[in-house]
Amino acid sequence: MLGRDTSSKTRWIPLPRGEKAEELHNPYRGLYSLFRFYADDDKLQPNGAVIENVSVSDKQQLCLIEINLINFNDKPISENALSIVGRILAHFTSLGKQMIVRFLYDWDGKAILSEPKDITIILNHMSKLSPLLKEYSKSIYILQGLFIGSWGEMHSSRYLSERHMVQLAKHLYECSGTLTQIALRCPNFWRMIFKTFHPLDEMTAFTQGQKARFALFNDGMMASISDYGTYGDISSINSKEYSDKWVRNDELEFQNKLCQYVSNGGEVINDCSYNDAEAAIKNLKTMRVSYLHGDYDKQVLEKWRASRANVASSLWQNKSAYEYIVAHLGYRFVIEDVVVTSDKSYNLMVKIKIRNKGFAPCYNKFNVKIVVRNPSFSESYEYKVDTDTRFWMPDTSVELQALISPRDWKGDNYILGLNIYDPRTEQNIQVANTFKTADYMGVYSLGNLLIT
């Protein structure tokens, strides 16, 4: 066939597109479980399986891996320990998980006693681990903390001065892969290390600069007015030092701006009014939270299970706050509209309106393409969409466009589809619509194109 007659016309028949009230098992978001190891012991702690026998649910994307270096707090890491750390990273990579990795010296709340007495030992440990951190950078999503503090949470440590923090942050940045974010325990640490009162902006985000890779985590999330010391009593307008901890509302606003471009997550603890269902949904949305510990704090999680979501959307009226929160952690893409028009040259303009209904962006650049196939899939055409999914912000609609020409199509009945793919994890991204995926390639069927 030399080409279809330009007098041919295309009829667009869209498929029904509702939103489904359920969680999507996409990468970089959701609930995580905790896995603890000593660097020189190949068994899960306490009294668990050998590394290679540790299992994780297929539905769970994120795993927090804590690796305790206490047995090396006065010396370099042994080659045996480095081998064990490599096995840990290799195993969770083989399971297709995104790892949140935390190196620490303390599980007992006694960091001052457990940490190395000399910062050069910590720096040396970072250097020794560097080849592994870079080798597995595709699956190490986040490094939590700077190896210091009780439980690795950057408090109760001898290394909390600006001089020490800047030194540790810079060295870990240099020792880790360019894809890996490094999360700090408090927003004031971010300001102190980078000597600014201003969070990231769009121009600095996702560059190779140090500032662009530093995120936040909070293991005292919504625990009190200060989140157990995460925030302070100085307003941002009166702040004179970068190390100042601001009042709660100002810190929430800082996180709202910073975490447009870097991740935020952690643990909810201490059943109180700050984590009641309605307040929790509002706070998680403001902080742009992507991930939470799925087993802690059980009292708070059970409270959410027993509470209604109480949101405006009728879709979620009969769902619990827990179901709503889990479904909205991180990004949640919903296709809102699909329009197909033709011009005098027989080209088709496809416009797809998609909205991020999650608490946060995805922070990774996914590949987006429009796919046209015949019903037997023997004929297929792909059209790349020029968009950057890292900037698909919450509560914002994005219009995807592609100009396609059916001149060389051979048949008269085609399926129009959309595919979103993450090259880092090699996963297709699910959308929250009732569309069914057309095949194993993860293409969502949006409707039919009939050529007459």
Short mmCIF file of C-alpha atoms in Angstrom, two decimals:
data_model
loop_
_atom_site.label_atom_id
_atom_site.label_comp_id
_atom_site.label_asym_id
_atom_site.label_seq_id
_atom_site.Cartn_x
_atom_site.Cartn_y
_atom_site.Cartn_z
CA MET A 1 0.00 0.00 0.00
CA LEU A 2 1.46 3.37 -1.06
CA GLY A 3 -0.59 5.36 1.36
CA ARG A 4 -4.17 5.81 2.49
CA ASP A 5 -6.46 8.09 0.52
CA THR A 6 -6.70 11.49 2.21
CA SER A 7 -10.46 11.31 1.88
CA SER A 8 -10.48 8.63 4.58
CA LYS A 9 -11.94 9.65 7.89
CA THR A 10 -11.18 8.47 11.41
CA ARG A 11 -13.84 7.88 14.01
CA TRP A 12 -12.74 8.03 17.65
CA ILE A 13 -14.62 5.82 20.11
CA PRO A 14 -13.32 6.32 23.70
CA LEU A 15 -13.57 3.60 26.30
CA PRO A 16 -15.25 4.39 29.65
CA ARG A 17 -12.66 5.70 32.08
CA GLY A 18 -13.50 5.69 35.76
CA GLU A 19 -11.07 5.96 38.66
CA LYS A 20 -10.60 2.98 40.94
CA ALA A 21 -10.36 3.35 44.72
CA GLU A 22 -7.34 1.15 45.34
CA GLU A 23 -3.61 1.35 45.82
CA LEU A 24 -1.30 1.10 42.81
CA HIS A 25 1.89 -0.88 43.30
CA ASN A 26 4.24 1.54 41.58
CA PRO A 27 7.94 2.13 42.32
CA TYR A 28 9.30 4.76 44.78
CA ARG A 29 6.11 5.00 46.83
CA GLY A 30 3.95 3.23 49.41
CA LEU A 31 4.49 1.36 52.65
CA TYR A 32 7.85 -0.16 53.48
CA SER A 33 9.03 -2.91 55.83
CA LEU A 34 12.19 -2.84 57.92
CA PHE A 35 15.08 -5.32 57.53
CA ARG A 36 18.03 -5.19 59.96
CA PHE A 37 21.50 -6.65 59.54
CA TYR A 38 24.88 -6.36 61.21
CA ALA A 39 27.52 -5.63 58.59
CA ASP A 40 29.50 -8.72 59.57
CA ASP A 41 26.57 -11.14 59.98
CA ASP A 42 24.70 -12.60 57.01
CA LYS A 43 21.48 -13.26 58.93
CA LEU A 44 18.47 -11.02 59.35
CA GLN A 45 18.30 -9.62 62.90
CA PRO A 46 17.19 -10.83 65.33
CA ASN A 47 17.54 -14.57 64.68
CA GLY A 48 16.33 -14.43 61.12
CA ALA A 49 17.01 -16.04 57.79
CA VAL A 50 20.22 -15.96 55.79
CA ILE A 51 20.26 -12.96 53.44
CA GLU A 52 19.39 -14.91 50.31
CA ASN A 53 16.34 -16.50 52.00
CA VAL A 54 14.76 -13.20 53.08
CA SER A 55 11.42 -12.73 51.30
CA VAL A 56 9.38 -9.61 50.53
CA SER A 57 5.78 -9.33 49.33
CA ASP A 58 5.43 -8.95 45.57
CA LYS A 59 3.13 -5.97 46.15
CA GLN A 60 5.69 -4.10 48.24
CA GLN A 61 8.10 -1.87 46.34
CA LEU A 62 10.14 -0.23 49.11
CA CYS A 63 12.36 -1.82 51.76
CA LEU A 64 14.24 -0.03 54.53
CA ILE A 65 17.57 -1.83 55.01
CA GLU A 66 19.43 -0.96 58.22
CA ILE A 67 23.07 -2.04 58.34
CA ASN A 68 24.77 -1.77 61.74
CA LEU A 69 28.50 -0.95 61.71
CA ILE A 70 29.01 -1.01 65.48
CA ASN A 71 31.61 -3.78 65.30
CA PHE A 72 33.77 -1.45 63.23
CA ASN A 73 33.40 1.73 65.29
CA ASP A 74 37.14 1.80 65.96
CA LYS A 75 38.54 0.36 62.74
CA PRO A 76 38.00 0.02 58.97
CA ILE A 77 35.26 -2.25 57.65
CA SER A 78 36.59 -5.75 56.98
CA GLU A 79 36.54 -7.35 53.55
CA ASN A 80 34.15 -9.99 54.91
CA ALA A 81 31.72 -7.29 56.04
CA LEU A 82 31.93 -5.54 52.68
CA SER A 83 31.13 -8.86 51.03
CA ILE A 84 28.07 -9.29 53.28
CA VAL A 85 26.87 -5.75 52.55
CA GLY A 86 27.25 -6.53 48.86
CA ARG A 87 25.13 -9.67 49.27
CA ILE A 88 22.42 -7.66 51.05
CA LEU A 89 22.25 -5.08 48.27
CA ALA A 90 22.39 -7.76 45.58
CA HIS A 91 19.55 -9.77 47.15
CA PHE A 92 17.06 -6.92 47.42
CA THR A 93 18.03 -5.79 43.93
CA SER A 94 17.30 -9.31 42.64
CA LEU A 95 13.83 -9.05 44.21
CA GLY A 96 13.17 -5.89 42.19
CA LYS A 97 12.87 -3.64 45.25
CA GLN A 98 13.85 -0.02 45.72
CA MET A 99 16.03 0.18 48.80
CA ILE A 100 16.07 2.85 51.47
CA VAL A 101 19.43 2.14 53.12
CA ARG A 102 20.50 3.39 56.54
CA PHE A 103 24.00 2.78 57.89
CA LEU A 104 24.30 3.29 61.64
CA TYR A 105 26.21 2.32 64.78
CA ASP A 106 23.35 2.17 67.28
CA TRP A 107 20.06 0.31 67.80
CA ASP A 108 19.79 1.06 71.53
CA GLY A 109 19.48 4.85 71.69
CA LYS A 110 23.09 5.22 72.87
CA ALA A 111 24.83 6.81 69.91
CA ILE A 112 27.39 8.68 72.01
CA LEU A 113 28.68 5.32 73.30
CA SER A 114 28.31 3.44 70.01
CA GLU A 115 29.63 5.88 67.41
CA PRO A 116 33.31 6.12 66.42
CA LYS A 117 35.25 8.54 68.59
CA ASP A 118 36.89 10.02 65.50
CA ILE A 119 34.97 11.31 62.47
CA THR A 120 37.70 10.04 60.14
CA ILE A 121 36.55 6.48 60.89
CA ILE A 122 33.04 7.32 59.63
CA LEU A 123 34.47 9.00 56.54
CA ASN A 124 36.63 5.94 55.92
CA HIS A 125 33.58 3.67 56.22
CA MET A 126 31.78 5.79 53.60
CA SER A 127 34.80 5.52 51.30
CA LYS A 128 35.03 1.75 51.72
CA LEU A 129 31.31 1.34 50.98
CA SER A 130 31.43 3.72 48.00
CA PRO A 131 32.00 1.10 45.25
CA LEU A 132 28.94 -0.84 46.44
CA LEU A 133 26.79 2.28 46.76
CA LYS A 134 27.65 3.23 43.19
CA GLU A 135 27.29 -0.30 41.81
CA TYR A 136 23.75 -0.60 43.17
CA SER A 137 22.69 3.03 42.64
CA LYS A 138 19.80 2.01 40.36
CA SER A 139 18.13 0.17 43.25
CA ILE A 140 19.35 2.29 46.20
CA TYR A 141 16.64 4.93 46.03
CA ILE A 142 17.54 6.74 49.27
CA LEU A 143 20.36 6.75 51.81
CA GLN A 144 18.81 7.79 55.14
CA GLY A 145 20.99 9.82 57.46
CA LEU A 146 24.73 10.43 57.58
CA PHE A 147 25.64 7.26 59.56
CA ILE A 148 25.25 9.18 62.85
CA GLY A 149 22.92 9.42 65.82
CA SER A 150 20.81 7.07 67.90
CA TRP A 151 19.09 4.58 65.57
CA GLY A 152 20.85 6.44 62.76
CA GLU A 153 18.36 9.30 63.14
CA MET A 154 20.87 12.16 63.43
CA HIS A 155 20.20 13.04 67.07
CA SER A 156 22.11 12.39 70.32
CA SER A 157 25.36 12.38 68.35
CA ARG A 158 28.75 14.03 68.84
CA TYR A 159 28.73 15.01 65.15
CA LEU A 160 25.82 17.44 64.90
CA SER A 161 27.87 20.64 64.53
CA GLU A 162 27.72 22.48 61.22
CA ARG A 163 31.37 21.65 60.51
CA HIS A 164 30.87 17.92 61.02
CA MET A 165 27.54 17.77 59.18
CA VAL A 166 28.87 19.59 56.14
CA GLN A 167 31.87 17.27 56.04
CA LEU A 168 29.79 14.09 56.36
CA ALA A 169 27.17 15.25 53.83
CA LYS A 170 29.72 16.21 51.20
CA HIS A 171 31.63 12.94 51.56
CA LEU A 172 28.52 10.74 51.40
CA TYR A 173 27.38 12.67 48.33
CA GLU A 174 30.73 11.93 46.67
CA CYS A 175 30.67 8.27 47.73
CA SER A 176 27.15 7.47 46.50
CA GLY A 177 25.68 7.05 43.03
CA THR A 178 24.24 10.00 41.15
CA LEU A 179 20.73 8.47 41.15
CA THR A 180 20.56 8.10 44.94
CA GLN A 181 18.93 10.69 47.17
CA ILE A 182 20.36 11.33 50.65
CA ALA A 183 17.71 12.05 53.28
CA LEU A 184 18.30 14.28 56.31
CA ARG A 185 16.32 13.88 59.54
CA CYS A 186 15.27 17.53 60.01
CA PRO A 187 14.64 20.44 57.63
CA ASN A 188 17.07 22.66 59.58
CA PHE A 189 19.89 20.23 58.77
CA TRP A 190 19.20 20.86 55.08
CA ARG A 191 19.39 24.64 55.60
CA MET A 192 22.50 24.33 57.76
CA ILE A 193 24.42 22.14 55.32
CA PHE A 194 23.61 24.28 52.29
CA LYS A 195 23.73 27.62 54.15
CA THR A 196 20.44 28.93 52.82
CA PHE A 197 16.96 29.68 54.08
CA HIS A 198 15.51 28.84 50.66
CA PRO A 199 14.59 25.35 49.43
CA LEU A 200 15.32 23.97 45.96
CA ASP A 201 13.84 25.71 42.97
CA GLU A 202 12.93 24.32 39.57
CA MET A 203 16.21 25.44 37.99
CA THR A 204 18.37 23.63 40.57
CA ALA A 205 16.23 20.51 40.84
CA PHE A 206 17.42 17.26 39.24
CA THR A 207 20.84 18.64 38.40
CA GLN A 208 24.09 16.94 39.42
CA GLY A 209 24.70 19.53 42.14
CA GLN A 210 24.92 18.38 45.75
CA LYS A 211 21.87 20.31 46.90
CA ALA A 212 19.61 18.62 44.36
CA ARG A 213 20.16 15.14 45.85
CA PHE A 214 19.42 15.87 49.51
CA ALA A 215 15.93 14.95 50.71
CA LEU A 216 14.17 14.57 54.09
CA PHE A 217 12.88 11.81 56.35
CA ASN A 218 10.97 12.04 59.61
CA ASP A 219 10.64 9.15 62.07
CA GLY A 220 8.64 11.30 64.48
CA MET A 221 6.02 12.27 61.93
CA MET A 222 2.90 13.93 63.36
CA ALA A 223 3.88 12.83 66.89
CA SER A 224 3.46 16.24 68.55
CA ILE A 225 3.51 19.94 67.77
CA SER A 226 7.27 19.63 67.26
CA ASP A 227 7.25 16.08 65.85
CA TYR A 228 9.37 15.09 68.86
CA GLY A 229 11.99 17.77 68.34
CA THR A 230 11.97 17.89 64.54
CA TYR A 231 10.63 21.45 64.68
CA GLY A 232 11.33 24.30 67.09
CA ASP A 233 9.93 27.58 68.37
CA ILE A 234 11.48 30.19 66.05
CA SER A 235 9.43 31.62 63.20
CA SER A 236 11.09 31.62 59.80
CA ILE A 237 10.82 35.40 59.57
CA ASN A 238 12.79 35.81 62.82
CA SER A 239 15.35 33.12 62.07
CA LYS A 240 18.96 34.32 62.14
CA GLU A 241 20.88 31.02 61.97
CA TYR A 242 20.62 28.30 59.34
CA SER A 243 20.55 25.73 62.15
CA ASP A 244 17.38 27.24 63.70
CA LYS A 245 14.43 24.89 64.00
CA TRP A 246 11.34 26.78 62.90
CA VAL A 247 7.81 26.54 64.28
CA ARG A 248 5.69 23.72 62.92
CA ASN A 249 3.69 25.62 60.29
CA ASP A 250 6.81 27.26 58.84
CA GLU A 251 8.63 23.93 58.66
CA LEU A 252 5.64 22.32 56.95
CA GLU A 253 5.67 25.10 54.37
CA PHE A 254 9.42 24.63 53.84
CA GLN A 255 8.87 20.90 53.25
CA ASN A 256 6.01 21.65 50.87
CA LYS A 257 8.39 23.66 48.67
CA LEU A 258 11.52 21.51 49.01
CA CYS A 259 9.71 18.22 48.45
CA GLN A 260 8.42 19.27 45.08
CA TYR A 261 11.83 18.00 43.91
CA VAL A 262 13.12 15.54 46.55
CA SER A 263 11.36 12.83 48.54
CA ASN A 264 9.93 12.80 52.07
CA GLY A 265 8.80 9.88 54.23
CA GLY A 266 9.28 8.02 57.52
CA GLU A 267 7.30 6.76 60.50
CA VAL A 268 4.12 7.98 62.15
CA ILE A 269 4.26 7.60 65.93
CA ASN A 270 2.40 8.46 69.15
CA ASP A 271 -1.39 8.34 68.80
CA CYS A 272 -2.46 12.00 69.21
CA SER A 273 -4.57 14.71 67.56
CA TYR A 274 -1.81 15.57 65.06
CA ASN A 275 -2.23 12.17 63.40
CA ASP A 276 -6.02 11.90 63.60
CA ALA A 277 -7.33 10.94 60.18
CA GLU A 278 -8.36 14.35 58.86
CA ALA A 279 -5.25 16.09 60.19
CA ALA A 280 -3.00 13.30 58.94
CA ILE A 281 -4.30 13.49 55.37
CA LYS A 282 -3.81 17.25 55.36
CA ASN A 283 -0.28 17.03 56.82
CA LEU A 284 0.87 14.18 54.56
CA LYS A 285 -0.32 16.16 51.56
CA THR A 286 1.43 19.34 52.75
CA MET A 287 4.71 17.49 53.41
CA ARG A 288 4.43 15.61 50.08
CA VAL A 289 5.01 12.25 51.73
CA SER A 290 5.88 9.32 49.44
CA TYR A 291 6.54 6.47 51.87
CA LEU A 292 5.69 5.32 55.40
CA HIS A 293 6.66 2.42 57.67
CA GLY A 294 3.93 -0.17 57.22
CA ASP A 295 4.29 -1.71 60.70
CA TYR A 296 4.77 1.29 62.95
CA ASP A 297 3.15 2.92 64.89
CA LYS A 298 0.46 0.22 65.03
CA GLN A 299 -1.86 2.33 67.22
CA VAL A 300 -1.87 5.15 64.69
CA LEU A 301 -2.28 2.79 61.74
CA GLU A 302 -5.19 1.02 63.46
CA LYS A 303 -6.79 4.41 64.16
CA TRP A 304 -6.65 5.18 60.45
CA ARG A 305 -8.17 1.80 59.62
CA ALA A 306 -11.07 2.54 61.97
CA SER A 307 -11.64 6.07 60.61
CA ARG A 308 -13.39 7.24 57.47
CA ALA A 309 -11.34 9.09 54.88
CA ASN A 310 -13.78 12.01 55.06
CA VAL A 311 -12.62 13.57 51.80
CA ALA A 312 -14.70 15.39 49.20
CA SER A 313 -14.40 12.67 46.54
CA SER A 314 -17.43 10.35 46.43
CA LEU A 315 -15.10 7.58 45.22
CA TRP A 316 -13.58 7.30 48.69
CA GLN A 317 -16.66 7.90 50.85
CA ASN A 318 -16.90 4.28 51.99
CA LYS A 319 -13.15 3.77 52.34
CA SER A 320 -11.08 4.08 55.49
CA ALA A 321 -8.53 6.82 56.08
CA TYR A 322 -5.87 4.10 55.97
CA GLU A 323 -6.95 2.97 52.48
CA TYR A 324 -7.03 6.56 51.24
CA ILE A 325 -3.61 7.44 52.70
CA VAL A 326 -1.89 4.31 51.40
CA ALA A 327 -3.33 4.86 47.93
CA HIS A 328 -2.16 8.48 47.81
CA LEU A 329 1.38 8.15 49.16
CA GLY A 330 3.70 9.48 46.47
CA TYR A 331 2.28 9.91 42.97
CA ARG A 332 -1.04 8.65 41.64
CA PHE A 333 -1.77 9.27 37.96
CA VAL A 334 -5.37 9.40 36.69
CA ILE A 335 -6.33 9.89 33.03
CA GLU A 336 -9.10 12.48 32.98
CA ASP A 337 -9.82 12.97 29.28
CA VAL A 338 -8.77 11.80 25.82
CA VAL A 339 -9.52 13.86 22.72
CA VAL A 340 -8.67 12.89 19.14
CA THR A 341 -9.10 15.36 16.27
CA SER A 342 -8.03 15.30 12.64
CA ASP A 343 -6.80 17.99 10.26
CA LYS A 344 -7.12 18.45 6.50
CA SER A 345 -3.91 16.50 5.91
CA TYR A 346 -5.39 13.44 7.62
CA ASN A 347 -3.09 13.77 10.65
CA LEU A 348 -4.55 12.97 14.05
CA MET A 349 -3.90 15.12 17.09
CA VAL A 350 -4.16 13.09 20.29
CA LYS A 351 -4.53 15.01 23.56
CA ILE A 352 -4.55 13.15 26.86
CA LYS A 353 -5.28 15.00 30.08
CA ILE A 354 -3.68 13.30 33.09
CA ARG A 355 -3.71 14.39 36.73
CA ASN A 356 -1.44 13.51 39.65
CA LYS A 357 -3.81 12.90 42.58
CA GLY A 358 -1.09 11.68 44.95
CA PHE A 359 0.58 13.50 47.82
CA ALA A 360 3.88 13.94 45.94
CA PRO A 361 5.58 13.90 42.53
CA CYS A 362 7.38 10.80 41.25
CA TYR A 363 10.92 12.38 41.29
CA ASN A 364 11.97 10.14 38.37
CA LYS A 365 11.69 10.75 34.64
CA PHE A 366 9.46 8.11 33.10
CA ASN A 367 9.15 7.39 29.39
CA VAL A 368 5.69 8.23 28.04
CA LYS A 369 4.40 7.05 24.68
CA ILE A 370 1.16 6.75 22.77
CA VAL A 371 0.71 3.37 21.12
CA VAL A 372 -1.57 2.47 18.21
CA ARG A 373 -2.19 -1.25 17.52
CA ASN A 374 -4.59 -3.37 15.57
CA PRO A 375 -6.73 -5.86 17.53
CA SER A 376 -4.40 -8.78 16.79
CA PHE A 377 -1.32 -6.72 17.76
CA SER A 378 0.34 -7.72 14.49
CA GLU A 379 0.60 -4.05 13.54
CA SER A 380 1.91 -1.49 16.03
CA TYR A 381 3.02 2.15 15.98
CA GLU A 382 4.61 4.12 18.84
CA TYR A 383 4.75 7.90 19.35
CA LYS A 384 6.97 9.34 22.06
CA VAL A 385 5.41 12.11 24.15
CA ASP A 386 7.58 15.10 25.05
CA THR A 387 6.99 15.50 28.80
CA ASP A 388 8.89 15.32 32.09
CA THR A 389 7.01 13.28 34.68
CA ARG A 390 9.19 14.69 37.49
CA PHE A 391 7.21 17.92 37.16
CA TRP A 392 3.76 16.33 37.24
CA MET A 393 2.87 18.01 40.51
CA PRO A 394 0.08 16.94 42.89
CA ASP A 395 -3.37 18.38 42.16
CA THR A 396 -2.19 19.43 38.72
CA SER A 397 -3.34 18.29 35.28
CA VAL A 398 -0.88 17.83 32.44
CA GLU A 399 -1.83 17.62 28.77
CA LEU A 400 0.06 15.05 26.74
CA GLN A 401 0.07 15.62 23.00
CA ALA A 402 1.14 13.64 19.96
CA LEU A 403 0.59 14.22 16.25
CA ILE A 404 0.18 10.91 14.46
CA SER A 405 -0.32 10.04 10.82
CA PRO A 406 -2.37 6.97 9.81
CA ARG A 407 -1.25 7.17 6.15
CA ASP A 408 0.74 3.94 6.30
CA TRP A 409 -1.67 1.98 8.46
CA LYS A 410 -2.94 -1.08 6.63
CA GLY A 411 -6.21 -1.85 8.38
CA ASP A 412 -9.32 0.02 9.43
CA ASN A 413 -9.62 -0.78 13.17
CA TYR A 414 -7.02 0.23 15.76
CA ILE A 415 -6.67 0.53 19.53
CA LEU A 416 -5.24 3.77 20.93
CA GLY A 417 -3.19 3.22 24.08
CA LEU A 418 -0.87 4.91 26.58
CA ASN A 419 2.24 3.53 28.22
CA ILE A 420 4.28 5.04 31.08
CA TYR A 421 7.55 3.22 31.76
CA ASP A 422 10.31 3.66 34.34
CA PRO A 423 13.70 2.83 32.79
CA ARG A 424 15.43 2.80 36.20
CA THR A 425 13.38 -0.07 37.64
CA GLU A 426 12.30 -1.39 34.23
CA GLN A 427 8.66 -1.31 35.35
CA ASN A 428 5.49 -0.14 33.65
CA ILE A 429 3.69 2.50 35.70
CA GLN A 430 0.09 1.79 36.65
CA VAL A 431 -2.59 4.46 36.36
CA ALA A 432 -5.60 4.68 38.67
CA ASN A 433 -8.22 4.24 35.96
CA THR A 434 -10.52 1.31 35.31
CA PHE A 435 -8.93 0.84 31.87
CA LYS A 436 -7.46 -2.60 31.45
CA THR A 437 -3.90 -3.03 30.25
CA ALA A 438 -3.92 -4.26 26.68
CA ASP A 439 -1.05 -6.68 27.12
CA TYR A 440 2.07 -7.57 29.09
CA MET A 441 3.78 -4.44 27.74
CA GLY A 442 1.73 -2.29 30.11
CA VAL A 443 -0.19 -0.36 27.45
CA TYR A 444 -3.56 0.99 28.64
CA SER A 445 -6.31 0.84 26.00
CA LEU A 446 -8.00 4.25 25.83
CA GLY A 447 -10.35 3.67 22.91
CA ASN A 448 -10.73 2.65 19.27
CA LEU A 449 -9.88 4.38 16.01
CA LEU A 450 -12.10 3.31 13.11
CA ILE A 451 -10.96 4.39 9.65
CA THR A 452 -13.62 4.73 6.94
#
